[in-house]
């Protein structure tokens, strides 16, 4: 999900340039004042609708504030009781729940997962090697994320949870369990199931009974809990005017909990060892251990990612540069964003929650404020200034580096690296926050970006894979810098296709496939890149969308990239169903655009959802172009309209609108329960 959010955030920075975010020269501010200024800047310039933050120091809240509106319409301000989705910070809750079961002797982290979930099976015999520890440190080898029907508006349907074990039965592993860590949501969904199987309680009930009640967390809830939804901060979509319905992240273990900033810092008291009656000191220390070092990992120790058990980082930069051990977990849903940073040895925690924006922004905000706190308390002497960079000075390149030219891949894409005149180009990274640009050789094996802030090198790891290593600093005005070091691409082998297979896949190049199984309440209808899969076929080398073509109708994942860029992998399977070509990806079906019929062009008609409940897609164009459509649908139904570029123009579940003007060309989709009938009028 974070990859999607970064794309949105990059767009925000493009359309809303940041300026005027510094305090006046000589102005002396308290930490409270500095935090308030940054929070207001995020609201004004970074696409944040509202923000809430709190700091707990030695068991006392020393700062609690917010910015923006809980509700734009009423101009109601955010207060300490406003609730937000905390996204993947929820992983710390399910990790804690499992560690509590470890403390009680009911779970051993290093026993096979099948000991506790006896019906867990996969289409890869190595699944029997997966342990609960591997789920927590992201080294299980699972493909990554079963997102289908997980993020829903005003809908807490549990089908994603209920179908997970069934879908995994058809999935293989992308690597040997324990070989390396790469961010994986499904692992934490399996931990949720583990908690349920061992405790005999629903996960929501377990969290309430064993975490929320002992810590007196009255505002920490799941989508399945009963609570006043009006307490949730309102959310908005950049291209739509009305506020959005309530978001339910129904992947609760990996990202579905709601809370407040103050309550997150109370929960952090467990994580830093201040509630030993609830979580043992041994479990706290185990969660903080540098688990990432057990497998293949990028060599730099100073980084924003270095996994523990649940934690994104257990040696978080820039705190590690001051000799201070800080831990962090970030989280993003489609609508909400969160960051939690704890500094155990100094008993300090800070939580930042937002509607709109990004967990990256929240983490950089928390980092900036916590450094001020550490300075005020005399823990650090001074705050180091942001690093500055200069344009690279090209130098002569060793000839052997030319051997690194070739085809490289990441999940979903391939790219050619062609080293010419000691330089090459890489596509945009971090969702566009690092632009597509040229990198020139500057010595010591490094190629450097035009502003000097990013260095790229090639590393052959002990698994015999060659990776593109990217090191750099992401600088955001008013927020400071974030240190990054990761493997972004993996060198791919040439995969020669025979003439028949090559011709078949070449004919699919550019074809779009449209989601059939996603509920119409899904938030993904706002972001059609999740629903519409476009094939980018590289028949010359034998790949499609980053996967390796194996025959006429199959392609398999080959990405084995640690940390983040190897996450959310997939295979592709194509089949004929009646006259339509159907794509199956991650257990979800998609229909080829060649099989999508035009919507009728008369004055009125009906659309019926079939018995299997799949969505109905129609093409817009010809006599239906630029007409106004009015849809009368069942209470569970809705529709969405896209132009030919795949941009969302209307989504009735989000806007409540039943009438809209159709584009000149595009697509319309109807969804609901099996048998639902839509009455449609065109004029």
XYZ file of C-alpha atoms in Angstrom:
683
model
C 0.000 0.000 0.000
C 2.836 2.366 0.762
C 3.896 2.358 -2.905
C 0.422 3.655 -3.861
C 0.524 6.331 -1.183
C 3.936 7.573 -2.317
C 2.568 8.103 -5.822
C -0.226 10.250 -4.386
C 2.210 12.187 -2.217
C 4.489 12.879 -5.158
C 1.469 14.311 -6.964
C 0.735 16.533 -3.961
C 4.243 17.955 -4.020
C 3.958 18.690 -7.723
C 0.651 20.528 -7.496
C 1.325 22.254 -4.174
C 4.866 23.656 -4.090
C 6.173 24.344 -0.605
C 7.367 27.787 0.339
C 7.462 30.068 3.332
C 7.819 27.287 5.867
C 10.661 28.674 7.954
C 10.339 30.655 11.135
C 11.504 34.248 11.023
C 15.214 34.749 11.626
C 16.019 35.043 15.299
C 12.583 33.857 16.363
C 12.827 31.656 19.475
C 10.217 28.948 19.735
C 9.263 26.362 22.292
C 9.075 22.733 21.202
C 5.307 23.096 21.304
C 5.528 26.104 18.984
C 7.912 24.390 16.590
C 5.696 21.315 16.422
C 2.630 23.460 15.782
C 4.387 25.320 12.991
C 5.416 22.093 11.233
C 1.925 20.641 11.663
C 0.320 23.704 10.107
C 2.847 23.582 7.271
C 1.885 19.960 6.543
C -1.767 20.968 6.322
C -1.035 23.938 4.082
C 1.496 22.389 1.713
C 1.601 18.585 1.898
C -1.956 17.472 1.194
C -2.752 16.782 4.851
C -6.379 17.406 5.869
C -5.748 17.030 9.584
C -2.977 15.963 11.910
C -2.795 14.795 15.521
C 0.344 14.203 17.571
C 1.434 13.397 21.113
C 4.660 12.796 23.053
C 4.914 10.676 26.198
C 7.993 11.164 28.361
C 8.521 8.907 31.384
C 4.846 7.998 31.492
C 3.518 11.551 31.152
C 2.042 13.259 28.094
C 4.248 16.337 27.592
C 2.817 17.415 24.255
C -0.572 16.772 22.651
C -1.938 18.870 19.819
C -3.241 18.852 16.282
C -3.828 20.873 13.154
C -6.482 21.042 10.481
C -10.129 20.121 10.790
C -11.753 17.006 12.162
C -14.615 17.988 9.852
C -14.197 20.602 7.118
C -17.915 21.355 6.835
C -18.378 22.363 10.462
C -14.784 23.595 10.892
C -14.585 21.392 13.970
C -10.958 21.333 15.087
C -9.014 18.158 15.737
C -8.763 17.350 19.443
C -7.077 14.609 21.449
C -10.141 12.355 21.107
C -10.277 12.451 17.299
C -9.630 8.941 15.991
C -7.577 7.907 12.952
C -6.751 4.694 11.162
C -3.193 3.763 12.123
C -2.515 1.557 9.085
C 0.487 -0.724 9.441
C 1.258 0.501 12.953
C -1.408 -2.152 13.607
C 1.369 -4.689 12.976
C 2.844 -3.763 16.332
C -0.462 -4.684 17.977
C -0.635 -8.173 16.446
C 3.086 -8.682 17.107
C 2.498 -7.745 20.742
C -0.488 -10.088 20.934
C 1.626 -13.019 19.697
C 4.464 -12.136 22.080
C 1.960 -12.209 24.951
C 1.104 -15.761 23.883
C 4.841 -16.505 23.848
C 5.057 -15.202 27.419
C 2.234 -17.530 28.457
C 4.007 -20.511 26.897
C 1.369 -21.077 24.241
C 3.517 -20.100 21.233
C 7.146 -20.764 20.304
C 8.366 -18.276 17.685
C 10.625 -20.841 16.075
C 8.194 -23.722 15.718
C 6.567 -24.228 12.293
C 3.487 -22.086 11.748
C 1.590 -25.285 10.920
C 1.891 -26.184 14.619
C -0.669 -23.458 15.342
C -2.558 -23.123 12.047
C -2.879 -26.754 11.049
C -4.802 -26.004 7.834
C -2.158 -23.586 6.512
C -0.941 -25.026 3.196
C 0.729 -23.658 0.073
C 1.659 -24.867 -3.403
C 5.303 -24.947 -2.337
C 6.583 -27.559 0.137
C 8.870 -25.011 1.774
C 5.840 -23.451 3.497
C 6.355 -26.016 6.282
C 9.558 -24.147 7.230
C 7.751 -20.851 7.940
C 7.699 -19.862 11.617
C 5.898 -17.063 13.511
C 9.249 -15.266 13.835
C 9.591 -15.186 10.045
C 6.158 -13.612 9.760
C 7.188 -10.886 12.217
C 10.540 -10.111 10.592
C 9.195 -10.330 7.013
C 11.440 -13.271 6.028
C 8.738 -15.901 5.391
C 9.126 -15.828 1.594
C 5.408 -15.135 1.076
C 4.581 -13.130 -2.032
C 3.309 -10.226 0.039
C -0.263 -8.942 0.022
C -3.711 -10.320 -0.693
C -5.367 -6.920 -1.058
C -8.637 -8.147 -2.595
C -11.715 -6.686 -0.870
C -9.622 -5.426 2.029
C -10.146 -1.646 1.952
C -13.867 -0.893 1.928
C -16.116 2.138 2.448
C -18.702 1.705 5.236
C -18.288 -2.057 4.930
C -16.559 -4.360 7.410
C -16.930 -7.509 5.299
C -14.463 -10.131 6.586
C -14.040 -12.032 3.301
C -10.376 -11.062 2.921
C -9.625 -12.603 6.327
C -11.901 -15.587 5.687
C -10.427 -16.426 2.261
C -6.730 -15.924 3.035
C -5.844 -19.542 3.801
C -7.754 -20.718 0.722
C -5.929 -18.278 -1.566
C -2.534 -19.152 -0.123
C -3.106 -22.810 -1.022
C -2.587 -21.868 -4.676
C 0.425 -19.616 -4.042
C 4.090 -20.506 -4.031
C 6.965 -18.831 -2.194
C 9.355 -16.365 -3.821
C 12.313 -17.391 -1.653
C 13.420 -19.912 0.940
C 11.917 -18.996 4.329
C 14.452 -17.051 6.381
C 16.738 -16.200 3.431
C 16.040 -12.474 3.531
C 13.449 -9.983 4.780
C 11.118 -8.104 2.442
C 8.050 -6.240 3.654
C 5.056 -8.598 3.733
C 1.481 -7.820 4.786
C 0.130 -11.370 4.534
C 2.461 -12.506 7.304
C 0.653 -10.307 9.792
C -2.719 -11.515 8.576
C -1.508 -15.029 9.389
C -0.439 -13.805 12.835
C -3.982 -12.506 13.335
C -5.312 -15.977 12.554
C -2.710 -17.516 14.876
C -3.934 -15.334 17.761
C -7.505 -16.434 17.077
C -6.629 -20.131 16.884
C -4.593 -20.140 20.101
C -6.824 -17.871 22.189
C -10.181 -19.099 20.944
C -11.283 -15.459 20.651
C -11.869 -13.244 17.654
C -8.855 -11.029 17.078
C -10.882 -7.895 17.857
C -11.986 -9.390 21.161
C -8.439 -10.433 22.037
C -7.108 -6.912 21.445
C -9.917 -5.441 23.518
C -9.551 -7.879 26.410
C -5.782 -8.215 26.689
C -4.429 -4.902 25.348
C -7.014 -2.109 25.257
C -8.716 -2.779 28.588
C -5.526 -3.234 30.688
C -3.997 -0.097 29.135
C -7.329 1.797 29.329
C -7.294 2.485 25.606
C -10.890 3.586 25.113
C -10.325 4.829 21.543
C -8.381 1.874 20.150
C -10.823 -0.118 18.010
C -11.119 -2.363 14.964
C -13.667 -2.141 12.118
C -15.594 -4.979 13.793
C -15.997 -3.062 17.064
C -18.997 -0.924 17.921
C -18.062 2.729 18.454
C -19.151 6.183 17.339
C -17.795 6.542 13.778
C -18.288 10.322 14.022
C -15.125 10.335 16.141
C -13.063 9.387 13.100
C -11.269 12.258 11.381
C -12.950 13.057 8.077
C -11.123 11.996 4.933
C -11.064 13.441 1.413
C -9.851 12.390 -2.040
C -7.753 14.864 -4.057
C -10.030 14.867 -7.137
C -13.428 14.745 -5.381
C -15.218 17.447 -3.377
C -17.352 15.561 -0.820
C -15.922 13.926 2.275
C -15.406 10.198 1.922
C -17.408 7.503 3.715
C -15.770 5.704 6.649
C -12.778 3.640 5.608
C -12.567 0.088 6.949
C -9.178 -1.568 6.520
C -10.443 -5.123 6.927
C -6.937 -6.562 7.064
C -6.951 -5.886 10.785
C -3.714 -7.595 11.811
C -1.725 -5.825 9.134
C -3.425 -2.437 9.049
C -6.968 -2.186 10.397
C -6.851 -0.550 13.828
C -8.119 2.935 14.709
C -6.665 4.919 17.602
C -5.492 8.333 18.782
C -1.987 9.743 19.122
C -2.159 9.787 22.919
C -3.359 6.190 23.064
C -0.610 5.066 20.691
C 1.985 6.498 23.061
C 0.239 4.665 25.921
C 0.442 1.455 23.904
C 4.135 2.220 23.305
C 4.670 1.901 27.066
C 4.337 -1.854 26.517
C 6.756 -1.770 23.604
C 9.536 -0.051 25.562
C 9.181 -2.305 28.605
C 7.201 -0.174 31.035
C 4.348 -2.667 31.450
C 6.124 -5.938 32.360
C 2.937 -7.340 33.862
C 1.499 -7.315 30.330
C 4.572 -7.944 28.169
C 7.777 -9.429 29.524
C 11.141 -7.746 29.301
C 12.391 -10.721 27.281
C 9.657 -10.196 24.677
C 10.319 -6.453 24.507
C 14.016 -7.070 23.870
C 13.268 -9.777 21.330
C 11.048 -7.386 19.354
C 13.850 -4.805 19.325
C 16.497 -7.233 18.087
C 18.143 -6.536 14.689
C 16.326 -9.338 12.880
C 17.237 -7.896 9.478
C 20.853 -8.974 9.945
C 19.886 -12.651 9.820
C 19.457 -12.619 6.046
C 20.584 -10.795 2.926
C 20.432 -7.039 3.538
C 21.832 -3.857 2.073
C 25.217 -3.203 3.668
C 24.715 0.296 5.100
C 23.782 0.290 8.765
C 22.526 3.897 8.786
C 19.075 3.603 7.287
C 15.363 4.245 7.665
C 14.597 0.521 7.391
C 16.155 -2.227 9.506
C 13.511 -4.706 10.625
C 13.005 -6.079 14.110
C 9.962 -8.110 15.090
C 7.130 -5.941 13.782
C 9.246 -2.782 13.757
C 10.200 -1.103 10.457
C 13.451 0.020 12.063
C 15.213 -0.838 15.300
C 18.203 1.432 14.549
C 16.459 4.400 12.992
C 18.407 7.145 11.241
C 19.142 9.937 11.981
C 18.937 9.002 15.700
C 21.537 6.268 15.175
C 23.957 8.964 13.985
C 23.717 10.508 17.479
C 24.275 7.189 19.239
C 20.586 7.040 20.215
C 18.604 3.843 19.623
C 15.199 4.693 18.197
C 12.550 2.360 16.828
C 9.772 3.163 14.404
C 6.701 1.748 12.720
C 4.838 3.588 9.986
C 1.480 2.916 8.432
C -0.646 3.948 5.470
C -4.134 3.042 4.408
C -5.747 4.775 1.450
C -7.073 7.543 3.690
C -5.078 7.542 6.927
C -1.378 7.679 7.778
C 0.621 7.143 10.945
C 4.061 7.048 12.505
C 5.175 5.836 15.923
C 8.737 6.429 17.142
C 10.018 5.212 20.513
C 13.343 5.870 22.235
C 13.438 3.143 24.906
C 16.568 4.134 26.861
C 15.157 7.626 27.430
C 11.539 6.513 27.897
C 10.156 8.766 25.144
C 7.560 7.978 22.477
C 5.876 10.128 19.842
C 2.894 9.301 17.646
C 1.736 11.293 14.627
C -1.554 10.501 12.854
C -2.997 12.183 9.798
C -5.820 12.258 7.319
C -4.182 12.776 3.934
C -0.437 13.043 3.409
C 1.845 10.090 4.081
C 3.480 8.124 6.884
C 6.788 9.400 5.451
C 5.712 12.967 6.223
C 4.484 11.923 9.681
C 7.780 10.163 10.466
C 9.875 13.119 9.324
C 7.721 15.434 11.449
C 8.133 13.194 14.514
C 11.874 12.914 13.915
C 12.290 16.674 13.720
C 10.340 17.266 16.944
C 11.985 14.431 18.894
C 15.462 15.733 18.056
C 14.397 19.042 19.617
C 13.223 17.169 22.729
C 16.525 15.284 22.979
C 18.457 18.532 22.642
C 16.347 20.307 25.271
C 16.914 17.430 27.684
C 20.677 17.499 27.076
C 20.743 14.019 25.565
C 22.290 15.397 22.372
C 24.370 18.564 22.148
C 23.231 19.969 18.839
C 21.015 19.077 15.921
C 23.070 18.426 12.838
C 22.176 20.535 9.810
C 20.738 18.890 6.725
C 23.383 17.588 4.392
C 24.116 19.645 1.308
C 25.166 18.221 -2.026
C 26.998 19.374 -5.091
C 26.796 18.388 -8.721
C 28.803 15.241 -9.487
C 32.263 15.417 -11.003
C 32.535 12.660 -13.636
C 35.617 10.482 -13.535
C 37.000 7.692 -15.669
C 35.082 4.452 -15.224
C 36.699 0.983 -15.067
C 35.772 -0.893 -18.224
C 34.485 -3.910 -16.294
C 31.538 -1.884 -14.995
C 30.090 -1.974 -18.508
C 29.257 -5.612 -17.774
C 26.448 -4.410 -15.517
C 24.479 -3.228 -18.543
C 21.432 -5.367 -19.164
C 17.829 -6.016 -18.189
C 16.776 -5.332 -14.604
C 13.483 -5.878 -12.856
C 11.465 -5.011 -9.813
C 7.952 -6.138 -8.902
C 5.690 -5.065 -11.762
C 8.288 -3.651 -14.161
C 11.511 -4.147 -16.066
C 14.015 -1.570 -17.232
C 17.094 -1.607 -19.444
C 20.282 -0.239 -17.936
C 22.598 0.749 -20.746
C 25.884 2.135 -19.467
C 27.172 4.513 -22.108
C 30.012 6.993 -21.624
C 30.182 6.089 -17.914
C 26.519 7.009 -17.317
C 23.021 5.526 -17.426
C 19.399 6.472 -16.735
C 17.063 5.052 -14.077
C 13.275 5.507 -13.949
C 11.653 7.545 -11.191
C 11.810 6.001 -7.718
C 9.816 6.391 -4.495
C 6.651 7.094 -6.452
C 8.279 10.014 -8.247
C 9.890 11.706 -5.240
C 13.193 10.798 -6.907
C 12.815 11.797 -10.558
C 13.842 9.813 -13.599
C 17.346 11.029 -14.314
C 20.858 10.295 -15.474
C 23.563 8.980 -13.136
C 27.231 9.597 -13.960
C 30.250 7.686 -12.717
C 32.055 9.484 -9.870
C 34.469 6.825 -8.614
C 34.601 3.985 -6.066
C 31.935 2.080 -7.985
C 29.301 4.827 -7.610
C 27.142 6.613 -10.166
C 25.690 9.899 -8.860
C 22.540 11.907 -9.565
C 22.710 15.378 -11.086
C 22.193 17.101 -7.704
C 24.554 14.763 -5.841
C 21.941 13.496 -3.352
C 21.586 9.945 -4.706
C 24.299 7.355 -5.385
C 23.806 4.134 -7.304
C 26.053 1.080 -7.376
C 25.885 -2.591 -8.365
C 26.176 -5.346 -5.765
C 26.441 -9.097 -6.278
C 24.980 -10.693 -3.168
C 25.678 -14.097 -1.661
C 22.534 -15.476 -3.331
C 24.316 -14.841 -6.669
C 21.808 -12.099 -7.555
C 23.063 -8.724 -8.766
C 21.205 -5.713 -7.377
C 21.049 -2.001 -8.103
C 21.836 -0.388 -4.775
C 20.410 3.096 -4.241
C 21.667 5.316 -1.410
C 20.498 8.828 -0.871
C 18.714 11.524 1.035
C 15.116 12.493 0.456
C 14.832 16.206 1.281
C 11.396 17.731 1.853
C 11.130 21.491 2.572
C 10.250 22.180 6.189
C 10.541 18.502 7.148
C 14.232 17.828 6.687
C 15.875 14.726 5.291
C 15.332 10.988 5.315
C 18.279 8.615 4.774
C 17.600 5.751 2.355
C 19.639 2.723 1.390
C 18.011 -0.121 -0.511
C 18.182 -2.571 -3.370
C 15.826 -1.238 -6.035
C 16.365 -3.532 -9.023
C 17.561 -7.077 -9.662
C 19.460 -8.115 -12.784
C 17.424 -10.545 -14.891
C 18.501 -13.362 -17.140
C 17.511 -13.406 -20.785
C 14.443 -15.632 -21.220
C 14.277 -16.717 -24.865
C 10.751 -17.392 -26.106
C 9.888 -19.588 -29.035
C 8.144 -17.894 -31.947
C 4.610 -19.026 -31.066
C 4.804 -17.957 -27.412
C 6.470 -14.671 -28.361
C 3.737 -13.891 -30.884
C 0.994 -14.707 -28.356
C 2.385 -12.416 -25.669
C 3.323 -9.649 -28.105
C -0.333 -9.511 -29.140
C -1.203 -8.823 -25.490
C 1.176 -5.884 -25.157
C -0.786 -2.826 -24.018
C -3.949 -4.818 -23.309
C -5.910 -3.888 -20.203
C -7.604 -6.341 -17.854
C -10.414 -5.172 -15.568
C -11.133 -6.446 -12.032
C -14.187 -8.661 -11.635
C -14.034 -9.753 -7.981
C -13.593 -6.442 -6.163
C -16.664 -5.324 -4.213
C -18.159 -2.032 -5.366
C -17.594 -0.677 -1.847
C -13.836 -1.028 -2.402
C -11.775 2.120 -2.056
C -9.647 0.834 -4.931
C -12.298 2.125 -7.353
C -10.804 5.539 -6.564
C -7.400 4.352 -7.754
C -7.924 2.369 -10.950
C -4.298 1.240 -11.181
C -5.361 -1.359 -8.602
C -8.311 -2.482 -10.724
C -7.038 -2.145 -14.280
C -3.921 -4.160 -15.113
C -2.078 -3.136 -18.278
C 0.335 -5.623 -19.828
C 3.778 -4.307 -20.687
C 5.366 -7.145 -22.621
C 9.095 -7.375 -23.279
C 9.017 -10.314 -25.678
C 12.644 -9.716 -26.662
C 13.787 -10.745 -23.193
C 10.750 -12.866 -22.230
C 9.068 -10.802 -19.486
C 5.712 -9.162 -18.833
C 5.086 -6.693 -15.998
C 8.302 -7.840 -14.349
C 7.322 -11.539 -14.386
C 9.055 -14.261 -16.397
C 6.979 -15.750 -19.218
C 6.931 -19.566 -18.956
C 4.398 -20.567 -21.615
C 1.460 -19.247 -23.671
C -0.641 -18.373 -20.616
C 1.646 -18.168 -17.583
C 4.301 -15.864 -16.171
C 5.928 -16.160 -12.751
C 7.575 -13.832 -10.281
C 11.369 -13.705 -10.327
C 11.917 -10.704 -8.022
C 13.925 -11.636 -4.933
C 14.743 -8.166 -3.628
C 15.180 -7.558 0.128
C 13.697 -4.688 2.169
C 10.834 -3.058 0.191
C 11.131 -3.351 -3.589
C 10.527 -7.091 -3.708
C 7.198 -6.844 -1.894
C 3.718 -7.632 -3.237
C 4.904 -10.064 -5.909
C 2.536 -11.952 -8.195
C 2.227 -14.563 -10.917
C 0.047 -14.234 -14.011
C -2.319 -16.918 -15.290
C -4.554 -16.529 -18.342
C -7.448 -18.711 -19.416
C -10.415 -18.674 -21.768
C -13.866 -18.433 -20.197
C -16.532 -18.593 -22.874
C -15.325 -15.926 -25.343
C -13.368 -13.872 -22.812
C -9.729 -14.050 -21.797
C -9.491 -13.977 -18.005
C -6.398 -13.014 -16.024
C -5.897 -14.393 -12.517
C -3.496 -12.446 -10.292
C -3.248 -12.956 -6.522
C -6.427 -15.016 -6.597
C -8.466 -12.213 -8.228
C -9.922 -12.395 -11.730
C -9.698 -9.700 -14.431
C -11.402 -9.636 -17.842
C -9.656 -8.573 -21.056
C -10.827 -5.308 -22.565
C -11.387 -7.211 -25.820
C -14.311 -8.977 -24.142
C -15.923 -5.798 -22.768
C -19.040 -4.877 -24.717
C -20.209 -1.309 -25.372
C -22.870 -0.001 -23.042
C -26.246 0.272 -24.768
C -26.902 3.563 -26.535
C -30.681 3.757 -26.197
C -32.612 5.903 -23.754
C -32.967 3.257 -21.052
C -31.908 -0.236 -20.119
C -30.901 -2.525 -17.277
C -27.730 -4.146 -15.960
C -27.923 -7.244 -13.770
C -25.146 -8.522 -11.520
C -24.544 -12.197 -12.394
C -25.011 -15.121 -10.012
C -21.271 -15.221 -9.233
C -21.450 -11.606 -7.996
C -18.739 -10.347 -10.341
C -18.679 -6.748 -11.515
C -20.015 -5.784 -14.958
C -17.782 -3.601 -17.131
C -18.907 -1.751 -20.280
C -17.086 0.370 -22.828
C -18.108 3.997 -23.394
C -17.898 5.494 -26.862
C -19.792 5.917 -30.107
C -23.452 6.734 -29.399
C -22.962 6.692 -25.600
C -20.113 9.212 -25.713
C -20.606 12.388 -23.690
C -24.188 11.508 -22.768
C -25.517 11.938 -19.234
C -26.204 8.699 -17.396
C -28.599 8.275 -14.476
C -28.357 5.055 -12.482
C -31.003 3.668 -10.131
C -29.358 0.920 -8.128
C -30.003 -1.398 -5.226
C -28.871 -0.095 -1.820
C -25.800 -2.366 -1.983
C -24.922 -1.347 -5.544
C -22.896 1.375 -7.168
C -20.960 2.337 -10.268
C -17.750 4.033 -11.327
C -16.740 5.827 -14.538
C -13.247 6.101 -16.049
C -11.940 7.875 -19.114
C -9.819 6.111 -21.722
C -6.628 6.994 -19.823
C -7.968 5.104 -16.801
C -8.616 8.207 -14.708
C -11.546 7.976 -12.309
C -14.291 10.518 -13.122
C -17.093 9.288 -10.866
C -17.511 6.742 -8.069
C -21.024 6.716 -6.682
C -20.145 4.964 -3.413
C -17.785 7.839 -2.580
C -19.855 10.760 -3.890
C -23.444 9.543 -3.622
C -24.043 10.839 -7.164
C -26.366 8.785 -9.368
C -26.065 11.054 -12.418
C -22.889 11.880 -14.316
C -21.706 12.877 -17.762
C -19.886 10.116 -19.610
C -16.518 10.773 -21.276
C -15.981 10.602 -25.021
C -14.293 7.242 -24.526
C -13.779 5.142 -21.429
C -15.365 2.509 -19.223
C -18.162 2.152 -16.685
C -18.412 -0.596 -14.053
C -21.409 -1.705 -12.007
C -21.128 -3.728 -8.809
C -23.413 -5.116 -6.136
C -24.834 -8.355 -4.857
C -25.708 -11.262 -7.140
C -29.001 -10.559 -8.907
C -29.009 -6.808 -8.243
C -30.646 -4.893 -11.112
C -29.602 -1.387 -12.191
C -32.077 0.808 -14.072
C -30.124 3.059 -16.448
C -31.184 6.134 -18.397
C -29.088 7.953 -21.013
C -29.729 11.343 -22.530
